Coordinates of C-alpha atoms and ligand atoms in Angstrom, one line a residue:
Chain A
M271 CA 1.1 -25.2 -63.3
Y272 CA -1.0 -23.2 -65.5
D273 CA -2.1 -19.8 -64.0
F274 CA -5.6 -19.3 -62.8
E275 CA -7.4 -16.7 -60.8
L276 CA -7.7 -17.7 -56.9
R277 CA -11.0 -16.3 -55.5
R278 CA -11.5 -16.2 -51.8
P279 CA -15.3 -16.0 -51.2
E280 CA -16.6 -14.4 -48.0
N281 CA -19.4 -17.1 -47.5
L282 CA -20.9 -20.0 -48.7
S283 CA -23.5 -18.5 -51.0
E284 CA -20.6 -16.4 -52.8
A285 CA -18.6 -19.6 -53.2
I286 CA -21.5 -21.5 -54.9
E287 CA -22.1 -18.6 -57.2
S288 CA -18.4 -18.3 -58.1
L289 CA -18.5 -22.0 -58.9
S290 CA -21.4 -21.6 -61.3
A291 CA -19.1 -20.0 -63.9
D292 CA -17.4 -22.2 -66.6
G293 CA -14.0 -23.3 -65.8
A294 CA -14.4 -22.8 -62.1
Q295 CA -13.2 -25.3 -59.4
A296 CA -13.4 -25.7 -55.8
L297 CA -10.2 -25.7 -53.9
A298 CA -10.5 -27.2 -50.4
G299 CA -7.2 -28.4 -48.7
G300 CA -5.5 -28.6 -52.0
Q301 CA -3.6 -31.9 -50.9
T302 CA -4.8 -33.5 -54.0
L303 CA -5.7 -30.6 -56.3
I304 CA -2.3 -28.7 -55.9
P305 CA -0.3 -31.7 -57.0
T306 CA -2.8 -32.5 -59.9
L307 CA -2.3 -28.9 -61.0
K308 CA 1.4 -29.0 -60.8
N309 CA 1.1 -32.1 -63.1
R310 CA -1.0 -30.0 -65.5
L311 CA -3.7 -32.7 -65.1
A312 CA -6.3 -29.9 -64.4
S313 CA -6.4 -26.4 -65.8
P314 CA -9.2 -24.6 -64.1
D315 CA -9.6 -20.7 -65.1
V316 CA -10.9 -19.9 -61.6
L317 CA -10.2 -21.7 -58.2
V318 CA -12.7 -20.9 -55.5
S319 CA -11.0 -21.4 -52.3
I320 CA -13.7 -22.9 -49.7
G321 CA -11.2 -24.1 -47.1
G322 CA -11.6 -21.1 -44.9
L323 CA -15.2 -20.7 -44.9
A324 CA -16.6 -20.9 -41.5
E325 CA -20.0 -22.4 -42.6
L326 CA -18.1 -25.5 -43.9
Q327 CA -16.4 -26.1 -40.6
G328 CA -17.1 -28.4 -37.7
V329 CA -18.5 -31.7 -36.3
S330 CA -21.8 -32.2 -34.5
E331 CA -23.0 -35.4 -33.0
S332 CA -26.8 -36.0 -32.0
N333 CA -29.1 -39.2 -32.2
G334 CA -26.7 -41.6 -33.4
V335 CA -25.6 -39.3 -36.4
V336 CA -22.3 -37.6 -36.8
S337 CA -22.3 -34.6 -39.1
I338 CA -19.3 -33.3 -40.6
K339 CA -19.1 -30.2 -42.5
A340 CA -17.3 -30.6 -45.8
G341 CA -14.4 -28.3 -45.1
T342 CA -13.4 -30.0 -41.8
T343 CA -9.8 -31.2 -41.9
H344 CA -8.7 -34.9 -41.3
G345 CA -7.1 -33.4 -38.1
V346 CA -10.1 -31.9 -36.7
V347 CA -12.3 -35.0 -37.3
A348 CA -9.4 -37.1 -35.7
G349 CA -9.6 -34.8 -32.5
S350 CA -13.1 -34.1 -32.1
V351 CA -15.4 -36.9 -33.3
K352 CA -16.1 -38.9 -30.0
S353 CA -19.2 -41.1 -30.7
Y354 CA -17.6 -42.7 -33.7
P355 CA -14.1 -43.9 -32.9
A356 CA -13.4 -45.9 -35.9
L357 CA -14.0 -42.8 -38.0
A358 CA -11.9 -40.6 -36.0
A359 CA -9.2 -43.3 -36.1
L360 CA -9.5 -43.6 -39.9
A361 CA -9.0 -39.7 -40.1
A362 CA -6.0 -39.9 -37.8
N363 CA -4.2 -42.3 -40.1
I364 CA -4.5 -40.4 -43.5
G365 CA -1.3 -39.3 -44.8
D366 CA 0.9 -37.4 -42.3
P367 CA 0.1 -34.5 -40.0
A368 CA 0.8 -31.7 -42.3
V369 CA -1.7 -33.4 -44.8
R370 CA -4.2 -33.9 -42.1
N371 CA -3.9 -30.0 -41.1
R372 CA -5.0 -29.1 -44.6
G373 CA -6.9 -32.1 -46.3
T374 CA -10.7 -32.0 -45.8
I375 CA -13.5 -34.7 -45.9
G376 CA -15.4 -33.0 -48.7
G377 CA -12.3 -33.1 -50.8
S378 CA -11.4 -36.7 -50.2
I379 CA -15.1 -37.8 -51.1
A380 CA -15.5 -35.5 -54.3
N381 CA -12.0 -36.6 -55.4
N382 CA -12.9 -40.4 -54.9
D383 CA -9.2 -41.5 -55.3
P384 CA -9.4 -45.3 -55.6
S385 CA -7.0 -45.7 -52.6
A386 CA -8.7 -43.0 -50.3
C387 CA -10.0 -43.9 -46.9
Y388 CA -13.1 -41.8 -46.6
P389 CA -15.1 -43.3 -49.4
A390 CA -14.9 -46.6 -47.7
A391 CA -16.1 -45.2 -44.3
T392 CA -19.1 -43.4 -46.1
L393 CA -20.1 -46.5 -48.0
A394 CA -20.1 -48.6 -44.9
S395 CA -21.7 -46.5 -42.4
K396 CA -24.9 -45.5 -44.5
A397 CA -23.6 -41.9 -45.0
T398 CA -25.7 -39.2 -46.8
I399 CA -23.7 -36.6 -48.6
I400 CA -25.4 -33.3 -48.6
T401 CA -24.5 -30.8 -51.4
S402 CA -25.5 -27.4 -52.5
K403 CA -28.3 -28.9 -54.5
R404 CA -29.6 -32.2 -52.7
S405 CA -28.8 -35.1 -50.4
I406 CA -27.1 -38.1 -51.9
P407 CA -27.0 -41.7 -50.2
S408 CA -23.4 -42.9 -50.2
S409 CA -24.7 -46.1 -52.2
D410 CA -25.5 -43.8 -55.2
F411 CA -22.5 -41.4 -54.8
F412 CA -19.5 -43.2 -56.1
V413 CA -19.4 -43.9 -59.8
G414 CA -16.0 -45.0 -60.5
I415 CA -12.4 -44.2 -60.0
F416 CA -12.1 -40.4 -59.5
E417 CA -15.8 -40.2 -60.6
T418 CA -18.7 -39.4 -58.6
V419 CA -22.4 -38.2 -59.3
L420 CA -21.5 -34.5 -58.5
D421 CA -22.4 -32.1 -61.1
E422 CA -20.3 -29.2 -62.4
G423 CA -20.2 -26.6 -59.7
E424 CA -22.0 -28.6 -57.2
L425 CA -20.5 -28.5 -53.7
I426 CA -20.4 -31.1 -50.9
T427 CA -21.5 -29.1 -47.9
Q428 CA -21.9 -31.9 -45.1
V429 CA -21.5 -35.6 -44.7
D430 CA -23.7 -37.4 -42.2
F431 CA -22.6 -40.8 -40.7
E432 CA -25.2 -43.2 -39.0
V433 CA -23.1 -44.5 -36.1
P434 CA -23.0 -48.3 -36.1
D435 CA -23.1 -50.5 -33.0
V436 CA -19.4 -51.4 -33.8
A437 CA -17.0 -50.6 -36.6
N438 CA -13.4 -51.0 -37.5
Y439 CA -11.1 -49.8 -40.3
Q440 CA -8.1 -51.7 -41.3
K441 CA -5.6 -50.0 -43.6
F442 CA -2.8 -51.8 -45.2
D443 CA -0.5 -48.9 -45.7
Q444 CA 1.4 -48.4 -49.0
P445 CA 4.2 -46.7 -47.2
A446 CA 5.5 -44.4 -50.1
S447 CA 2.2 -42.7 -50.8
R448 CA 0.8 -43.3 -47.4
F449 CA -2.6 -44.1 -49.0
A450 CA -4.2 -47.6 -48.4
L451 CA -2.8 -50.4 -50.5
V452 CA -6.0 -52.0 -49.6
G453 CA -8.3 -50.7 -46.7
V454 CA -11.6 -52.4 -45.3
F455 CA -14.1 -50.6 -43.4
L456 CA -16.5 -52.8 -41.4
A457 CA -19.7 -51.5 -39.7
R458 CA -22.3 -53.5 -37.8
Y459 CA -25.9 -52.4 -37.4
G460 CA -27.5 -55.4 -35.6
N461 CA -27.6 -58.0 -38.2
D462 CA -26.8 -55.6 -41.0
V463 CA -23.1 -55.8 -41.5
R464 CA -21.5 -53.7 -44.1
V465 CA -17.8 -54.3 -45.6
A466 CA -16.6 -51.5 -47.9
V467 CA -13.3 -52.0 -49.5
T468 CA -10.9 -49.3 -50.9
G469 CA -7.5 -49.6 -52.7
A470 CA -8.4 -52.8 -54.5
S471 CA -10.9 -52.5 -57.3
E472 CA -10.5 -50.9 -60.8
D473 CA -14.0 -49.5 -60.3
G474 CA -13.1 -47.8 -57.0
V475 CA -14.6 -48.3 -53.6
F476 CA -17.2 -51.2 -53.2
R477 CA -19.1 -53.3 -50.9
W478 CA -18.2 -57.0 -50.4
S479 CA -21.7 -58.4 -50.3
E480 CA -20.8 -62.2 -49.8
A481 CA -18.8 -61.3 -46.7
E482 CA -21.7 -58.9 -45.4
Q483 CA -24.3 -61.7 -45.7
A484 CA -21.9 -64.3 -44.0
L485 CA -21.2 -61.9 -41.2
G486 CA -24.8 -60.9 -40.9
S487 CA -25.7 -64.4 -39.8
D488 CA -22.4 -65.2 -37.9
F489 CA -20.4 -62.2 -36.6
S490 CA -17.1 -64.2 -36.4
A491 CA -13.7 -64.2 -38.5
S492 CA -14.4 -67.8 -39.4
A493 CA -17.6 -66.9 -41.1
I494 CA -15.8 -65.8 -44.1
D495 CA -13.2 -68.6 -44.2
R496 CA -15.0 -70.3 -47.1
L497 CA -15.2 -67.1 -49.2
E498 CA -12.8 -65.9 -51.7
V499 CA -12.7 -62.5 -53.5
D500 CA -12.4 -62.8 -57.2
A501 CA -8.9 -61.2 -58.4
E502 CA -10.6 -60.3 -61.9
G503 CA -11.0 -56.6 -61.9
M504 CA -8.7 -55.9 -59.0
I505 CA -5.8 -53.2 -59.4
E506 CA -2.4 -54.7 -60.5
D507 CA 0.6 -52.3 -60.0
I508 CA 4.3 -52.4 -58.8
H509 CA 2.9 -52.5 -55.3
G510 CA 0.7 -55.5 -55.4
S511 CA -0.8 -58.0 -58.0
K512 CA -4.5 -58.6 -58.3
D513 CA -4.2 -61.7 -56.5
Y514 CA -2.3 -60.1 -53.5
R515 CA -5.1 -57.5 -53.2
A516 CA -7.8 -60.0 -53.4
S517 CA -6.3 -61.9 -50.7
L518 CA -5.7 -58.8 -48.5
I519 CA -9.2 -58.0 -48.7
K520 CA -10.2 -61.2 -46.9
V521 CA -7.3 -61.0 -44.4
L522 CA -8.2 -57.3 -43.6
T523 CA -11.9 -58.1 -43.2
K524 CA -11.2 -60.8 -40.6
R525 CA -8.8 -58.6 -38.7
A526 CA -11.6 -55.9 -38.8
V527 CA -14.0 -58.5 -37.2
K528 CA -11.7 -59.6 -34.6
A529 CA -11.0 -55.9 -33.7
C530 CA -14.6 -55.2 -33.1
Chain B
M425 CA -1.2 -10.4 -60.0
A426 CA -2.6 -9.7 -56.4
T427 CA -1.4 -8.4 -53.3
V428 CA -1.0 -10.8 -50.2
T429 CA -0.3 -9.6 -46.8
M430 CA 0.5 -12.0 -43.8
T431 CA 2.9 -12.1 -40.7
V432 CA 6.2 -13.9 -41.3
N433 CA 8.4 -14.7 -38.2
G434 CA 6.7 -11.8 -36.4
K435 CA 6.9 -9.1 -39.1
S436 CA 4.1 -7.9 -41.4
V437 CA 5.0 -8.6 -45.0
S438 CA 3.3 -8.3 -48.2
G439 CA 4.1 -8.9 -51.9
E440 CA 2.6 -9.3 -55.4
V441 CA 1.8 -12.9 -56.3
E442 CA 0.0 -14.8 -59.1
G443 CA -2.9 -17.1 -58.1
R444 CA -0.5 -20.2 -58.6
T445 CA 2.3 -18.7 -56.4
L446 CA 2.9 -21.3 -53.8
L447 CA 3.7 -20.3 -50.1
S448 CA 7.0 -22.1 -50.6
D449 CA 7.9 -19.8 -53.6
F450 CA 6.7 -16.6 -51.8
V451 CA 8.8 -17.1 -48.7
R452 CA 11.9 -18.2 -50.7
N453 CA 11.5 -15.8 -53.7
N454 CA 9.7 -12.7 -52.5
L455 CA 11.0 -12.8 -48.8
N456 CA 14.5 -14.4 -49.6
L457 CA 13.9 -16.8 -46.7
T458 CA 15.6 -19.7 -48.4
G459 CA 15.8 -21.8 -45.2
T460 CA 12.5 -23.5 -46.2
H461 CA 13.6 -26.1 -48.7
I462 CA 11.9 -27.5 -51.7
G463 CA 12.8 -31.3 -51.9
C464 CA 10.0 -32.9 -53.9
D465 CA 7.5 -30.4 -54.8
T466 CA 4.9 -33.3 -54.8
S467 CA 3.7 -33.1 -51.3
Q468 CA 5.8 -36.0 -50.2
C469 CA 9.1 -35.1 -48.4
G470 CA 8.2 -32.5 -45.9
A471 CA 11.5 -30.3 -46.3
C472 CA 9.1 -27.3 -47.1
V473 CA 7.1 -27.7 -43.7
V474 CA 6.3 -24.1 -42.2
H475 CA 3.7 -23.3 -39.5
V476 CA 0.6 -21.4 -40.6
D477 CA -1.4 -20.2 -37.7
G478 CA 0.5 -22.6 -35.5
K479 CA -0.1 -25.7 -37.6
A480 CA 2.6 -27.7 -39.6
V481 CA 1.8 -27.4 -43.3
K482 CA 3.7 -28.4 -46.4
S483 CA 4.4 -24.9 -48.0
C484 CA 4.7 -26.4 -51.4
T485 CA 1.1 -27.6 -51.2
I486 CA -0.7 -24.3 -50.3
F487 CA -1.1 -21.0 -52.3
A488 CA 0.4 -17.7 -50.8
L489 CA -3.2 -16.1 -51.4
E490 CA -4.6 -18.8 -49.2
V491 CA -2.5 -17.4 -46.2
E492 CA -3.6 -13.9 -46.5
G493 CA -4.0 -12.6 -43.0
S494 CA -2.5 -15.5 -41.5
T495 CA 0.7 -15.9 -39.1
V496 CA 3.5 -17.9 -40.7
K497 CA 6.6 -19.2 -39.0
T498 CA 9.6 -20.6 -41.0
I499 CA 12.9 -22.2 -39.9
E500 CA 14.4 -18.7 -39.9
G501 CA 11.7 -18.0 -36.9
M502 CA 13.0 -20.7 -34.8
A503 CA 16.3 -19.1 -33.7
N504 CA 16.3 -17.2 -30.6
P505 CA 16.1 -13.3 -31.0
D506 CA 19.8 -12.8 -30.6
G507 CA 20.4 -15.1 -33.4
S508 CA 21.6 -18.1 -31.3
L509 CA 19.9 -21.5 -32.1
G510 CA 16.5 -22.2 -30.6
V511 CA 16.0 -25.3 -28.4
V512 CA 15.0 -27.7 -31.2
Q513 CA 17.8 -26.4 -33.4
Q514 CA 20.2 -26.7 -30.9
A515 CA 19.2 -30.2 -30.0
F516 CA 19.7 -31.2 -33.8
Q517 CA 23.1 -30.0 -33.4
D518 CA 24.0 -31.7 -30.3
N519 CA 22.7 -34.9 -31.3
H520 CA 24.0 -35.0 -34.8
G521 CA 20.4 -34.8 -36.1
L522 CA 21.6 -33.7 -39.6
Q523 CA 24.0 -34.9 -42.2
C524 CA 23.5 -32.9 -45.4
G525 CA 21.0 -30.7 -43.6
F526 CA 18.5 -30.6 -46.6
C527 CA 15.6 -32.2 -44.8
T528 CA 16.4 -30.4 -41.6
P529 CA 14.4 -27.4 -41.8
G530 CA 11.1 -29.2 -42.4
M531 CA 12.3 -31.8 -39.5
V532 CA 12.6 -29.0 -37.2
M533 CA 9.4 -27.3 -38.0
S534 CA 7.6 -30.7 -37.6
A535 CA 9.2 -31.5 -34.3
A536 CA 8.5 -28.0 -33.1
A537 CA 4.7 -28.6 -34.0
L538 CA 4.8 -32.0 -32.3
L539 CA 6.3 -30.7 -29.1
D540 CA 3.8 -27.9 -29.0
E541 CA 0.9 -30.5 -29.2
N542 CA 2.6 -33.2 -27.0
P543 CA 5.6 -31.9 -24.9
N544 CA 6.6 -35.5 -23.9
P545 CA 6.3 -37.5 -26.9
T546 CA 7.2 -41.5 -26.9
E547 CA 9.5 -42.7 -29.5
T548 CA 6.7 -44.2 -31.5
E549 CA 4.8 -40.8 -31.3
I550 CA 7.9 -39.0 -32.8
R551 CA 8.2 -41.6 -35.6
E552 CA 4.5 -41.5 -36.5
Y553 CA 4.5 -37.7 -36.5
L554 CA 7.4 -37.6 -38.8
E555 CA 5.7 -39.9 -41.3
G556 CA 5.6 -37.0 -43.8
N557 CA 9.4 -35.9 -43.4
I558 CA 11.7 -37.8 -45.5
C559 CA 15.4 -37.7 -44.8
R560 CA 17.5 -38.7 -48.0
C561 CA 20.5 -39.3 -45.9
T562 CA 18.3 -41.7 -43.7
G563 CA 19.5 -40.2 -40.3
Y564 CA 16.3 -41.0 -38.6
H565 CA 17.8 -42.4 -35.3
N566 CA 19.6 -39.2 -34.5
I567 CA 16.6 -37.1 -35.6
V568 CA 14.5 -38.9 -33.1
K569 CA 17.2 -38.6 -30.5
S570 CA 17.4 -35.0 -31.1
I571 CA 13.7 -34.4 -30.6
Q572 CA 13.7 -36.5 -27.3
A573 CA 16.5 -34.3 -26.2
A574 CA 14.5 -31.1 -27.1
A575 CA 11.5 -32.4 -25.3
V576 CA 13.6 -32.6 -22.1
A577 CA 15.5 -29.5 -22.8
A578 CA 12.4 -27.4 -23.4
Ligands
FAD1087 C1 1.4 -37.4 -48.8 C2 -0.2 -37.5 -48.7 C3 -0.7 -38.6 -48.3 C4 -2.0 -38.9 -48.4 N1 -2.5 -40.1 -47.8 C5 -3.9 -40.3 -47.8 C6 -4.5 -41.4 -47.2 O1 -3.8 -42.1 -46.6 N2 -5.8 -41.7 -47.3 C7 -6.5 -40.8 -47.9 O2 -7.7 -40.9 -48.0 N3 -6.1 -39.7 -48.5 C8 -4.8 -39.5 -48.4 N4 -4.3 -38.2 -49.2 C9 -5.3 -37.4 -49.8 C10 -5.8 -36.4 -48.8 O3 -6.7 -36.7 -47.9 C11 -6.6 -35.2 -49.3 O4 -6.6 -34.2 -48.4 C12 -7.9 -35.4 -50.0 O5 -7.9 -36.5 -50.9 C13 -8.3 -34.2 -50.8 O6 -8.9 -33.3 -49.9 P1 -8.5 -31.7 -49.9 O7 -9.3 -31.0 -49.2 O8 -7.1 -31.5 -50.0 O9 -9.0 -31.3 -51.5 P2 -8.5 -30.7 -52.7 O10 -7.2 -31.3 -53.1 O11 -8.7 -29.1 -52.5 O12 -9.6 -31.0 -53.9 C14 -9.7 -32.3 -54.3 C15 -10.9 -32.4 -55.4 O13 -12.2 -32.3 -54.8 C16 -12.9 -31.0 -55.2 N5 -13.3 -30.7 -53.9 C17 -12.8 -30.2 -52.7 N6 -13.9 -29.9 -51.9 C18 -15.0 -30.1 -52.5 C19 -16.4 -30.0 -52.1 N7 -16.7 -29.6 -50.8 N8 -17.5 -30.2 -52.9 C20 -17.1 -30.6 -54.1 N9 -16.0 -30.8 -54.7 C21 -14.9 -30.5 -53.8 C22 -11.9 -30.2 -55.9 O14 -12.5 -29.4 -56.8 C23 -10.9 -31.3 -56.3 O15 -11.3 -31.7 -57.6 C24 -3.0 -37.9 -49.0 C25 -2.5 -36.8 -49.7 C26 -1.0 -36.6 -49.6 C27 -0.5 -35.4 -50.3
FES1088 S1 8.9 -29.9 -51.1 FE1 6.8 -29.8 -50.1 S2 6.7 -31.9 -49.5 FE2 8.5 -32.1 -50.5
FES1089 S1 20.0 -35.0 -43.5 FE1 20.3 -35.1 -45.5 S2 18.2 -35.4 -46.3 FE2 18.1 -35.5 -43.9

């Protein structure tokens, strides 16, 4: 790992100020960034530690919205989100307990790993990503693998989820990494059904719109029997072929419908 | 270099570290507490698990400076004050919960964190909790037995 200066700002405004410098980067739970630094895939001059900032901690729930501050760990989300059980369950299954004690929702979404769980939840549950500069609907947030619309120095401060009528997340574990080999997050708001898929596409998290339409008019597993996911553009690696991933999307979507 | 101060196994300690100094390196190199093992250094194996403010974390995936002012417990802090083995350690010895012993410090620290949260875990809960602790000798059955015994003994 190249050396850097580690700063621990006292409050959010100091953190935002520190991040405006060239070569500065946010450090939240470090569960992705520290391994990245060890591999010398990033070489920031300054790391601004935001994990301990009280202003970025906590969950609040009111009027059908769950608001999670960006520095809240997966473990805290798992244990404290009550009105959105599918989201709490997703957090409870990220990695392992030690990862969940450090990793944060803001870090997960900013990182946009193609196999991460939270991006699928944000996309399926009409989330709004609030940053130090603006509010971004989740539909506009994810650009491609490891890429989002965030500008240099822009910090996610909070994520607001609209609680659906019913929802379920099906994660097919990749047992070595403990990420999702494929994951499907299904959320239903009346006839508006959303199916967000992670772990599968070379372009990162996406919504399976054909399934959404079919499930919007008939919310049953058989409603998607006739649909097939095109294997073109799916990820292919030693853990699974394109065809396997395409097939898993359908299988997991059906399981999610049945679990609702 | 910067100075970091924290409480480790009940004692206040401080040392000079770089920004990039990991907690695992700090406890091993600065404090000579070499019970904390580095198995993978890629956040996968859990041999380096310690408690920071009561929570299990991978000490290879947190910087020493982030722990400023916190309370840390390492495997050395698990023994009784007279030096005899603590409950979880004793249960591992009694139940052959270790073979080469490399993963054991992390296993014991994870087991202790689990028992703090959930004093009577089921076998499934134990196995799920140990998802981030890999035993290269694959002695999982006896590790689970050890933790069950520790739950009864505690
Ligand atoms: C063994 C293991 C298993 C895992 N399994 C899973 C899994 O099953 N599912 C899953 O989804 N993830 C998994 N992860 C990843 C984990 O969830 C990470 O915690 C997460 O991806 C990154 O969050 P962090 O807080 O650790 O961020 P960091 O590692 O600190 O930062 C990641 C990136 O986000 C940026 N960043 C951090 N916070 C903000 C912010 N508030 N605003 C803007 N940018 C920010 C950083 O600059 C950096 O570029 C796993 C990780 C490990 C080590
Ligand atoms: S050495 Fe830290 S997880 Fe393996
Ligand atoms: S006892 Fe050898 S690695 Fe677990």
